[in-house]
XYZ file of C-alpha atoms in Angstrom:
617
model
C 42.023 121.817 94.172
C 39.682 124.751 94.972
C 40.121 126.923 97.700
C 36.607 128.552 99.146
C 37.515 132.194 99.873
C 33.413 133.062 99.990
C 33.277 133.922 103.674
C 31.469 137.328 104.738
C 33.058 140.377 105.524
C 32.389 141.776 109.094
C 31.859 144.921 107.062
C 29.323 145.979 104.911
C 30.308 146.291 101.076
C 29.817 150.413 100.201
C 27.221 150.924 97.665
C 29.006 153.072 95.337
C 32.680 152.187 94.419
C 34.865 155.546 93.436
C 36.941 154.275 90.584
C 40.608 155.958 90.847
C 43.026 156.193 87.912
C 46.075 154.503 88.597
C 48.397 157.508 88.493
C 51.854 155.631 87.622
C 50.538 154.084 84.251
C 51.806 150.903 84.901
C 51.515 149.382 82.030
C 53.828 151.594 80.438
C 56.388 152.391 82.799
C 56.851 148.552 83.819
C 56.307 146.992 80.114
C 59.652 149.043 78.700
C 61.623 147.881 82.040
C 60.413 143.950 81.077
C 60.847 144.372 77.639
C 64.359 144.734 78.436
C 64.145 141.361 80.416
C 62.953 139.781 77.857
C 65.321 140.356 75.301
C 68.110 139.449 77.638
C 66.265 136.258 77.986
C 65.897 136.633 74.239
C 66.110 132.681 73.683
C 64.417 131.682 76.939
C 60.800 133.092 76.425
C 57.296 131.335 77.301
C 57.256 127.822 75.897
C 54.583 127.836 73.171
C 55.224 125.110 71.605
C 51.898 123.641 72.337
C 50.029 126.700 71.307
C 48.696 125.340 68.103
C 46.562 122.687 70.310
C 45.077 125.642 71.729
C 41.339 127.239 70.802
C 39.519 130.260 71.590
C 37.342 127.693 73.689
C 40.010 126.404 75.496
C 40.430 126.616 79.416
C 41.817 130.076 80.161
C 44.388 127.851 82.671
C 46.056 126.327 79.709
C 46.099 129.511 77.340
C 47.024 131.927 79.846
C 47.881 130.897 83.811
C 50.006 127.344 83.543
C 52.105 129.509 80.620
C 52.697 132.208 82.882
C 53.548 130.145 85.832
C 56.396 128.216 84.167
C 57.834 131.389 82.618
C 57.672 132.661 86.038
C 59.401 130.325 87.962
C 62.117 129.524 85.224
C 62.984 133.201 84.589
C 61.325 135.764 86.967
C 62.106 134.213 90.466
C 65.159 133.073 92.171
C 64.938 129.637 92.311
C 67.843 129.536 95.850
C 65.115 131.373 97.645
C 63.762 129.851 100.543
C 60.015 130.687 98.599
C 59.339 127.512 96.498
C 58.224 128.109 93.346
C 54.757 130.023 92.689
C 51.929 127.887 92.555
C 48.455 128.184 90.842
C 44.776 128.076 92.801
C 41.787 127.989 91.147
C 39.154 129.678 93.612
C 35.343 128.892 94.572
C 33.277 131.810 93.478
C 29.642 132.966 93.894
C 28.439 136.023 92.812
C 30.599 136.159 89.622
C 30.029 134.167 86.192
C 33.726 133.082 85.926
C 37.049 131.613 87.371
C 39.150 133.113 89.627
C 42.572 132.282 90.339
C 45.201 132.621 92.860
C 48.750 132.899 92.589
C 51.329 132.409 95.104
C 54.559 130.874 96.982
C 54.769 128.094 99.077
C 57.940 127.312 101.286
C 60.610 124.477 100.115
C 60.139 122.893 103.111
C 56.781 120.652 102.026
C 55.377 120.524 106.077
C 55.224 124.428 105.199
C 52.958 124.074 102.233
C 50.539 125.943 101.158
C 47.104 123.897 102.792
C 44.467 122.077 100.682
C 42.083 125.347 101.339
C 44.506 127.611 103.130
C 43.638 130.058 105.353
C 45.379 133.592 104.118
C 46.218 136.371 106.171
C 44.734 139.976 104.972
C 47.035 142.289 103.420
C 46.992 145.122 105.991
C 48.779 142.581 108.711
C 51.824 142.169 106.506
C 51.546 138.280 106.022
C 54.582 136.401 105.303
C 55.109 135.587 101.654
C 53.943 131.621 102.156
C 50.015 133.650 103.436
C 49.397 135.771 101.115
C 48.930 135.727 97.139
C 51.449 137.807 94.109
C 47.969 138.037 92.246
C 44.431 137.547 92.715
C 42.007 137.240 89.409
C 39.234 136.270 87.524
C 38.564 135.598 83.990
C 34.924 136.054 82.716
C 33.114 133.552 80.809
C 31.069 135.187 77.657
C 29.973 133.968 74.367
C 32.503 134.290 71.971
C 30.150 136.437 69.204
C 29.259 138.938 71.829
C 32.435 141.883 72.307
C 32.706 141.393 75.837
C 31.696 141.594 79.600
C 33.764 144.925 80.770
C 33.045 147.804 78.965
C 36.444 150.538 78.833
C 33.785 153.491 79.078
C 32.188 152.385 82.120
C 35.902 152.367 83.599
C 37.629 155.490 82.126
C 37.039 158.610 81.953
C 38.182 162.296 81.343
C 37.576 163.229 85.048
C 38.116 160.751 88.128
C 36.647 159.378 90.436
C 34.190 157.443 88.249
C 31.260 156.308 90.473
C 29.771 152.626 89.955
C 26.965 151.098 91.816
C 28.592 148.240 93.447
C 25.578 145.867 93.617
C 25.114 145.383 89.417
C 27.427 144.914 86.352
C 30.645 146.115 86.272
C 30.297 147.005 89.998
C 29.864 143.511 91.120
C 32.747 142.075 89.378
C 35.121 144.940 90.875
C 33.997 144.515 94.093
C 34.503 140.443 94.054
C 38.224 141.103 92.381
C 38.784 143.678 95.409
C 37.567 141.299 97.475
C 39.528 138.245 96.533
C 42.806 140.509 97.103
C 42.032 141.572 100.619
C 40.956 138.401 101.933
C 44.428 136.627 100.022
C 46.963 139.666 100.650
C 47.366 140.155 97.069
C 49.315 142.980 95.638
C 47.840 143.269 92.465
C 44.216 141.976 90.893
C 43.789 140.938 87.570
C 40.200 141.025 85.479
C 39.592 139.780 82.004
C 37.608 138.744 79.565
C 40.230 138.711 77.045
C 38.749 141.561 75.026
C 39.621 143.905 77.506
C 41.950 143.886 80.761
C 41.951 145.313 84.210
C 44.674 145.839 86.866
C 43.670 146.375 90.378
C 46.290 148.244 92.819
C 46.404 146.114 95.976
C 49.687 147.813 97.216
C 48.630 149.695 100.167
C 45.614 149.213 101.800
C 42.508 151.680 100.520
C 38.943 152.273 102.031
C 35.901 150.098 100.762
C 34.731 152.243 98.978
C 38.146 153.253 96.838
C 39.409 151.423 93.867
C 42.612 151.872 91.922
C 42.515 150.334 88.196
C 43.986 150.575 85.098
C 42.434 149.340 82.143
C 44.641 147.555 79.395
C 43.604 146.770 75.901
C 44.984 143.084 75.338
C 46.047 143.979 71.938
C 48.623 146.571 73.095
C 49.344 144.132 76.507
C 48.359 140.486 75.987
C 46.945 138.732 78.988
C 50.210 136.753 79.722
C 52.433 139.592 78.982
C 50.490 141.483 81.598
C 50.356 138.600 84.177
C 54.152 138.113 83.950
C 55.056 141.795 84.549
C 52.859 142.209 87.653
C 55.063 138.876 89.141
C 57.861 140.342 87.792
C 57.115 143.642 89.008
C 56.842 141.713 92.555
C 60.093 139.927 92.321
C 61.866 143.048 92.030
C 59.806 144.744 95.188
C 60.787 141.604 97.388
C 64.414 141.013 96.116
C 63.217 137.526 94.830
C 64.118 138.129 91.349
C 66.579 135.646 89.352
C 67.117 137.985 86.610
C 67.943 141.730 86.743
C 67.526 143.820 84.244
C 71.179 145.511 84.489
C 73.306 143.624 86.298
C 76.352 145.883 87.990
C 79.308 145.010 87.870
C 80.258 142.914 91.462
C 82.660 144.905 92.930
C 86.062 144.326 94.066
C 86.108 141.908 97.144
C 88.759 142.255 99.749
C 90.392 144.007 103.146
C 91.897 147.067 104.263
C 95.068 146.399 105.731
C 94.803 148.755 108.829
C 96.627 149.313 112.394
C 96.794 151.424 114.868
C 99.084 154.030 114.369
C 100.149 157.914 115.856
C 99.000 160.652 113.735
C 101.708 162.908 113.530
C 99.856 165.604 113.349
C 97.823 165.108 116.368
C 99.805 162.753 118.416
C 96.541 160.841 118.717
C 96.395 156.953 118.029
C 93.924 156.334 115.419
C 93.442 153.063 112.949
C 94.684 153.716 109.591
C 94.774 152.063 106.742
C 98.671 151.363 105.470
C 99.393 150.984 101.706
C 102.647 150.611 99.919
C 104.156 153.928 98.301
C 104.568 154.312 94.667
C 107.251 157.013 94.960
C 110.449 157.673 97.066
C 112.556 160.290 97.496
C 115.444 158.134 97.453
C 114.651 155.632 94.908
C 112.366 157.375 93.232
C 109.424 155.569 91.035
C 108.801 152.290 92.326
C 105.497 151.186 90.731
C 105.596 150.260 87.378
C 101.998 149.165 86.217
C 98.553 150.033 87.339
C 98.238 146.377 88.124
C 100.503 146.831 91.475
C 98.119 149.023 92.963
C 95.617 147.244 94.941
C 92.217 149.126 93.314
C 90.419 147.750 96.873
C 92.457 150.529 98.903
C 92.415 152.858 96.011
C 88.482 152.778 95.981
C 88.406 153.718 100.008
C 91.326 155.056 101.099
C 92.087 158.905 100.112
C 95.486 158.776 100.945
C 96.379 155.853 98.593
C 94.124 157.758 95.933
C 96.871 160.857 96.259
C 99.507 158.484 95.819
C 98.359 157.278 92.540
C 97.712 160.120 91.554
C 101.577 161.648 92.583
C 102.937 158.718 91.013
C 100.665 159.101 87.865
C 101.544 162.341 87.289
C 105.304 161.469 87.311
C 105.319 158.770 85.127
C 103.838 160.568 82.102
C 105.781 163.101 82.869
C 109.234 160.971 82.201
C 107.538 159.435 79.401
C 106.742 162.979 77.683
C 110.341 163.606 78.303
C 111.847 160.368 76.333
C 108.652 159.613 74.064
C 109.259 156.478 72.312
C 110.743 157.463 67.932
C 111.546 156.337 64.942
C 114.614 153.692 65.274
C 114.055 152.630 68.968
C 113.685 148.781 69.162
C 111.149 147.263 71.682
C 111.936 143.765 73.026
C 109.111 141.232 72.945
C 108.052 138.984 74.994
C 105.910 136.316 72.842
C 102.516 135.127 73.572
C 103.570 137.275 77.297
C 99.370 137.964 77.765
C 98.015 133.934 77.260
C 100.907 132.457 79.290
C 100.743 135.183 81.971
C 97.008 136.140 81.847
C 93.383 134.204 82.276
C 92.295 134.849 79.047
C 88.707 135.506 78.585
C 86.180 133.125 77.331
C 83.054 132.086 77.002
C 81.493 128.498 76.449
C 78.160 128.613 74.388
C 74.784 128.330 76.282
C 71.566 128.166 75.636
C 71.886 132.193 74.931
C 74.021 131.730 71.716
C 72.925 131.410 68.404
C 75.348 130.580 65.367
C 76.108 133.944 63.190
C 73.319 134.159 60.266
C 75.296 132.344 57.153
C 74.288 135.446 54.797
C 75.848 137.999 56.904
C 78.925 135.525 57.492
C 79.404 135.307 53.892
C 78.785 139.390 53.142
C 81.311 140.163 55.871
C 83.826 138.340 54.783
C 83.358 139.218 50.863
C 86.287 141.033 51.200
C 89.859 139.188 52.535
C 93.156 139.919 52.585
C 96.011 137.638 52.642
C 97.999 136.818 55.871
C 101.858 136.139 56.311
C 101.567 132.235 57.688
C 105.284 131.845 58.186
C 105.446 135.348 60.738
C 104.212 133.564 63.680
C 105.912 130.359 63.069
C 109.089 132.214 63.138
C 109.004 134.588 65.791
C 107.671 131.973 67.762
C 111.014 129.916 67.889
C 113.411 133.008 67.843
C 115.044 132.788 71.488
C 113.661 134.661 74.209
C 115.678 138.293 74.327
C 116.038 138.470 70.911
C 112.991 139.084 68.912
C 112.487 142.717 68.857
C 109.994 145.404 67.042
C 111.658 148.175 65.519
C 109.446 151.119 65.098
C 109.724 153.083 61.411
C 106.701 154.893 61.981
C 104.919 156.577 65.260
C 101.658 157.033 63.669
C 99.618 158.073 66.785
C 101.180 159.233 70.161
C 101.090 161.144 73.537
C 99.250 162.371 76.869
C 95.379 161.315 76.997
C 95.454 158.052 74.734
C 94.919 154.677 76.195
C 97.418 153.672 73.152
C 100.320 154.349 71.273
C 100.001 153.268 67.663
C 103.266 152.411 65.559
C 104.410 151.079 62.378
C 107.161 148.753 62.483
C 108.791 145.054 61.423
C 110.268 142.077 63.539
C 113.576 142.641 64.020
C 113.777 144.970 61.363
C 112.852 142.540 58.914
C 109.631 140.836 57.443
C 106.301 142.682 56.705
C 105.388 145.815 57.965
C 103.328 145.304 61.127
C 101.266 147.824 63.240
C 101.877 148.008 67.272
C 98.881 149.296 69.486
C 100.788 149.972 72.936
C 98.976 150.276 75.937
C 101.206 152.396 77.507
C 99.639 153.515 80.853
C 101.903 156.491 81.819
C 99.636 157.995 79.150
C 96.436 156.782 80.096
C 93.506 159.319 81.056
C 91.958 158.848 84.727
C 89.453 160.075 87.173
C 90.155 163.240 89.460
C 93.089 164.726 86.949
C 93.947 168.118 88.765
C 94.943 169.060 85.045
C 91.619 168.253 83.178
C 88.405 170.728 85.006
C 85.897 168.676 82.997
C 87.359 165.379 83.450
C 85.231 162.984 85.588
C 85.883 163.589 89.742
C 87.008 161.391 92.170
C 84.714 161.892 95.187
C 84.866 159.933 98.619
C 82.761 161.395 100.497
C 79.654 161.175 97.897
C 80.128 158.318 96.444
C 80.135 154.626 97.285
C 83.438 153.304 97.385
C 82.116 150.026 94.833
C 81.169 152.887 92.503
C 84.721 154.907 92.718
C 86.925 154.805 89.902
C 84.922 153.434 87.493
C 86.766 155.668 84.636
C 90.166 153.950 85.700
C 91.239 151.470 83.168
C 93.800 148.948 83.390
C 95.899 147.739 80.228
C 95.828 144.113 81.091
C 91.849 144.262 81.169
C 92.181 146.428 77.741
C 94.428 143.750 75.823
C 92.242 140.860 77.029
C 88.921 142.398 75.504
C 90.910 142.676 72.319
C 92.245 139.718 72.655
C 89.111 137.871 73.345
C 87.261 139.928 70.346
C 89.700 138.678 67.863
C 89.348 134.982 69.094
C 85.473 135.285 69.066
C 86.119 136.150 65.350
C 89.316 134.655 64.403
C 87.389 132.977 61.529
C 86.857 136.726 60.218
C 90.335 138.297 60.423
C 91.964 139.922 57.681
C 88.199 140.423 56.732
C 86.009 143.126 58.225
C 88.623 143.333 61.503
C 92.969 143.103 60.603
C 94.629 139.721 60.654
C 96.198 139.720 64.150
C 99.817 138.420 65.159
C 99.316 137.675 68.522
C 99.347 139.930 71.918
C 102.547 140.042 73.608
C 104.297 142.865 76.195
C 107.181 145.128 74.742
C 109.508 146.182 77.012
C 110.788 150.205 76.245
C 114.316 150.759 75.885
C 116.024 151.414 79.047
C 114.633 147.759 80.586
C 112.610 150.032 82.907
C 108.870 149.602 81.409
C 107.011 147.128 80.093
C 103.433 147.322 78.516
C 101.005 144.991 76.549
C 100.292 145.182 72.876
C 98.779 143.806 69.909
C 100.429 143.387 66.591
C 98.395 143.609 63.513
C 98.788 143.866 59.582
C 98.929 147.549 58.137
C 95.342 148.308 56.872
C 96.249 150.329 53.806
C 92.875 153.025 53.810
C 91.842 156.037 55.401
C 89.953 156.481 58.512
C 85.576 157.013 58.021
C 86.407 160.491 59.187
C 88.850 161.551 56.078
C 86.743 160.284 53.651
C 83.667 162.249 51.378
C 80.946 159.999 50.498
C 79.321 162.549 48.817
C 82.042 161.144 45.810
C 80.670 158.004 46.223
C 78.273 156.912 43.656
C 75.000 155.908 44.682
C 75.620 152.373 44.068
C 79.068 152.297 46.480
C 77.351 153.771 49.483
C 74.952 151.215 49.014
C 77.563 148.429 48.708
C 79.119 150.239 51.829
C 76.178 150.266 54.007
C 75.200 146.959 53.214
C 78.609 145.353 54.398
C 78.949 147.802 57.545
C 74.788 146.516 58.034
C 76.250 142.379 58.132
C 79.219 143.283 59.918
C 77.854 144.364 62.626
C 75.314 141.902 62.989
C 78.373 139.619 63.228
C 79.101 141.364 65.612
C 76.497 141.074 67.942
C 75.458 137.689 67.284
C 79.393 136.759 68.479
C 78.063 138.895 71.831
C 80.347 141.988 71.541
C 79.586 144.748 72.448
C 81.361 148.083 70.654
C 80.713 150.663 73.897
C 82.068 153.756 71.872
C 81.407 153.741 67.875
C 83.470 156.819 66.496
C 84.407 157.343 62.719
C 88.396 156.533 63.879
C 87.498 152.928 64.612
C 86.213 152.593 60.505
C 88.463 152.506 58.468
C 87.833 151.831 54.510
C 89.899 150.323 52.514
C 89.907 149.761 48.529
C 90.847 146.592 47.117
C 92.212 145.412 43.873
C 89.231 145.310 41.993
C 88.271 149.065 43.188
C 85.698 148.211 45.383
C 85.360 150.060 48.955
C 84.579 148.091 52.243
C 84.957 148.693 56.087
C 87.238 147.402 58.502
C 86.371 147.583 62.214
C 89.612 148.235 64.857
C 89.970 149.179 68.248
C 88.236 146.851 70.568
C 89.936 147.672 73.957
C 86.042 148.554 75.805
C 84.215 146.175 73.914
C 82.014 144.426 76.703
C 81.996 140.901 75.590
C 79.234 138.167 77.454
C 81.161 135.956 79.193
C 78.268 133.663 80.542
C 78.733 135.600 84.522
C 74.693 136.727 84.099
C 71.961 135.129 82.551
C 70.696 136.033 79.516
C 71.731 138.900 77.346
C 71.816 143.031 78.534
C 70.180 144.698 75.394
C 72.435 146.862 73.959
C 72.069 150.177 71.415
C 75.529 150.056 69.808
C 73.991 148.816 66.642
C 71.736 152.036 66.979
C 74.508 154.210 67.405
C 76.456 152.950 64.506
C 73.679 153.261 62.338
C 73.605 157.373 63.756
C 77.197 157.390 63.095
C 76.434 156.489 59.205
C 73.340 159.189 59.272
C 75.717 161.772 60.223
C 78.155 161.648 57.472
C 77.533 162.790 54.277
C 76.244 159.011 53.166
C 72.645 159.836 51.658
C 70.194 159.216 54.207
C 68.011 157.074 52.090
C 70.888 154.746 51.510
C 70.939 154.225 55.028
C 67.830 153.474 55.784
C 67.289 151.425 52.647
C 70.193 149.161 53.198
C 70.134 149.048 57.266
C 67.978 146.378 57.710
C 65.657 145.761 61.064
C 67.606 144.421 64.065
C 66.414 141.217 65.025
C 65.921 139.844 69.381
C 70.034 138.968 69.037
C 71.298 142.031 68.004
C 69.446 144.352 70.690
């Protein structure tokens, strides 16, 4: 239904417009921002299914607005806002050869709707979102062999303002669109005639005479694309958005645990907040894991900060001064992390696609055998006996977030390699020791946003643990054959840590090698497989957060032929289905940088690193 919006202005319209250049580009700052939305609503985009029934001749509502509208409301705006969904007008007009439009909320409750020909409330008296319009436009009607009604020279120039006579051409058309937003509240104002595109800034209210565009060439910006950033860039401004572009992590829920107590110093009686100690004087250590410290008090409470930190500082040093050796035995506590942990995972949605079969079948060209009967048997050795006995500390010390060994079940069976997440060792925020570390700071910072560089081990061993389950189909392929994630208690009974076991990968590191040896042939053969890998890795939603040449390693099998094996998956962000949609990522970028910077010829790269498609970004 029609609304008439044709009623006179108690003021008279100027008789030149000044035509303004809108100074923030938006078309280019916005369009990166909800580029990024739209990949992580990669597999959610605009229904166009029924584009082929379309025409050039067709109604501009069903090429361009009723599109818009239903990407809008399924993906742009919160749909548990009291705003109902956005809702199309069509709008009477007179002085303009064309259709004008209208687009806007109405309330849930339907006594609250918008009326048949509803009266708006001007911009400049702040309406309420159910009186007033997200965007007011028009799309002019020409004949399709003629290149357009608005001409980009009569609206851009090298120097601004631009003066137009508002009674002819261009003029009238501006002043109609400027009009329409003023007398519906509208933010923005759209003008096409789908050769070229104008956006009118409706923000802030502007003298009669002053007008704000921005002209956009449709084949840079099509007309939906630049419809559904303007709403989007709305939803954002009013907090009405279902989708952000970055969602932050929630943080920690919970309570201080305070009382009034007598500051010793002072005498005074002030509130403060109380928090177990970590180390006595008596008894000495009496925290054991990271995971006893409540990271809620930690995050606001100084004092409980210092006592981390005293208690951190002890630990590592008692572990520097009995570091674990060749011949100590570590008990094991089987399967420990899935009977005592949530493990994470995620069910597919409508944001999962099935990993390509070509890069399935490339990644796993190369396989290695896996001891069957290991499992089975440590499985039903009582509990307290199965130990690891280490033959071989392979990496170890201060400033790793694990310990690597070499070792075999009970001194028997194949030889198996033990990452340890041993957090006496662990780097964390505010070290006094390490000046370039990253700081702990209360009083700057908000407490949700503290300690973000602290890292627990049970959150470590369940990212590798749910990486190696998203690709269990692909171990002892491109990532080891694992043998389950247990804890390991040290000698002594005193400490006990999670771990992963894993076969022995028998190849050096990316970083040892010299691909300049390589013939041209096996860097491309090497490239390719890294190239598939990786996109198996991304369409299984994981997430490598820091590619370095340590986390390649490359292997050469019987038949002499060279291919990479991917470890170390501890900060491997993983979509567990808590957001909608996607983030886009650049790990695939960076691993690709990682290749350009070792001596693998450049060409190769770029020859065999094929274009990332909307899953992998």
């Amino acid at each position: 239904m029609g609304s008439d919006l044709s009623a006179d202005s108690d003021e008279d319209p100027p008789t030149v417009l000044k035509v303004h250049k809108w100074w923030n580009e938006l078309s280019l700052s916005y369009q990166f921002r909800f580029d990024n939305m739209l990949l992580r609503l990669r597999s959610c985009l605009i229904d166009c299914r029924d584009d082929y029934l379309l025409t050039a001749n067709s109604p501009v509502t069903d090429k361009y607005l009723l599109p818009v509208l239903r990407f809008a409301n399924r993906d742009i705006f919160d749909g548990e806002s009291d705003l109902g969904p956005l809702e199309l007008r069509e709008v009477a007009m007179t002085n303009v050869i064309g259709e004008a439009f209208i687009l806007g909320f109405h309330i849930h409750d339907k006594t609250r709707s918008w009326d048949p020909n509803p009266k708006f409330t001007p911009l400049i008296a702040k309406p309420p979102m159910n009186k007033r319009a997200l965007i007011a436009g028009i799309f002019l009607s020409f004949e399709l062999e003629k290149s357009g009604i608005i001409h980009r020279d009569d609206l851009t120039s090298d120097s601004y303002p631009i003066m137009i006579p508002s009674g002819n051409g261009i003029g009238v058309i501006i002043s109609e669109l400027k009009r329409l937003c003023n007398a519906t509240g509208a933010t923005y104002g759209f003008l096409t005639d789908e050769v070229t595109s104008v956006v009118y800034d409706n923000s802030t209210p502007q003298p009669l005479e002053r007008v704000i565009l921005q002209v956009v060439d449709p084949t840079d910006i099509s007309v939906r694309m630049m419809m559904s950033i303007l709403l989007w860039v709305e939803a954002n401004r009013f907090g009405i958005h279902a989708t952000s572009i970055s969602p932050r992590p929630s943080p920690y829920q919970g309570a201080l645990w305070q009382q009034w107590l007598k500051v010793p110093s002072s005498g005074k009686m002030e509130e403060l907040v109380l928090y177990t100690r970590a180390i006595s004087p008596k008894r000495g250590i009496l925290k054991r894991t990271f995971s006893e410290f409540d990271i809620y008090t930690l995050q606001r409470c100084p004092g409980a900060w210092d006592g981390f930190v005293e208690w951190k500082l002890a630990v590592e040093a008692e572990a520097k001064a009995s570091p674990l050796k060749v011949g100590d035995t570590l008990k094991v506590h089987w399967d420990a992390i899935e009977k005592r942990y949530m493990l994470w995972r995620a069910e597919p949605d409508a944001y999962y696609h099935e990993i390509p079969e070509e890069s399935a079948r490339i990644a796993l060209r190369y396989t290695r055998p896996k001891d069957r009967s290991l499992q089975a048997w440590a499985a039903k050795v009582k509990p307290g006996e199965l130990c690891f006995k280490i033959e071989e500390v392979r990496s170890a010390g201060s400033g790793q977030f694990s310990q690597v060994f070499f070792g075999r079940l009970c001194g028997k069976g194949p030889m198996l390699c033990l990452k340890l997440f041993d957090e006496r060792y662990f780097p964390f925020p505010g070290d006094p020791r390490d000046k370039d570390g990253p700081k702990v700071k209360f009083e700057t910072t908000h407490a949700s946003e503290l300690l973000m560089n602290l890292h627990f081990a049970v959150d470590m061993i369940r990212r590798e643990e749910s990486v190696y389950d998203r690709l269990k189909d692909f171990q002892g392929s491109f990532i080891p054959h694992c043998y389950g994630f247990h804890t390991f208690t040290l000698p002594g009974d005193t400490w006990t840590f999670p771990g992963i076991l894993m076969e022995v990968i028998e190849g050096p590191e990316f970083a040892d090698c010299d691909p300049r040896g390589w013939t041209m042939e096996e860097q491309r053969d090497f490239v390719t497989h890294v190239r598939h890998c990786e996109r198996v890795f991304k369409f299984a939603e994981i997430e490598q957060t820091d590619w370095n040449e340590g986390q390649l390693l490359c292997p050469v099998d019987s038949s002499g032929q060279r291919h990479a094996v991917f470890i170390d998956f501890a900060f491997a962000n993983q979509r567990l289905g808590e957001h909608r949609g996607k983030p886009p990522t650049d790990d695939a970028v960076l691993l690709k940088v990682l290749l350009l910077d070792s001596a693998i010829n450049p060409h190769v790269v770029d020859e065999c690193w094929f274009p990332l498609v909307d899953e992998e970004r």
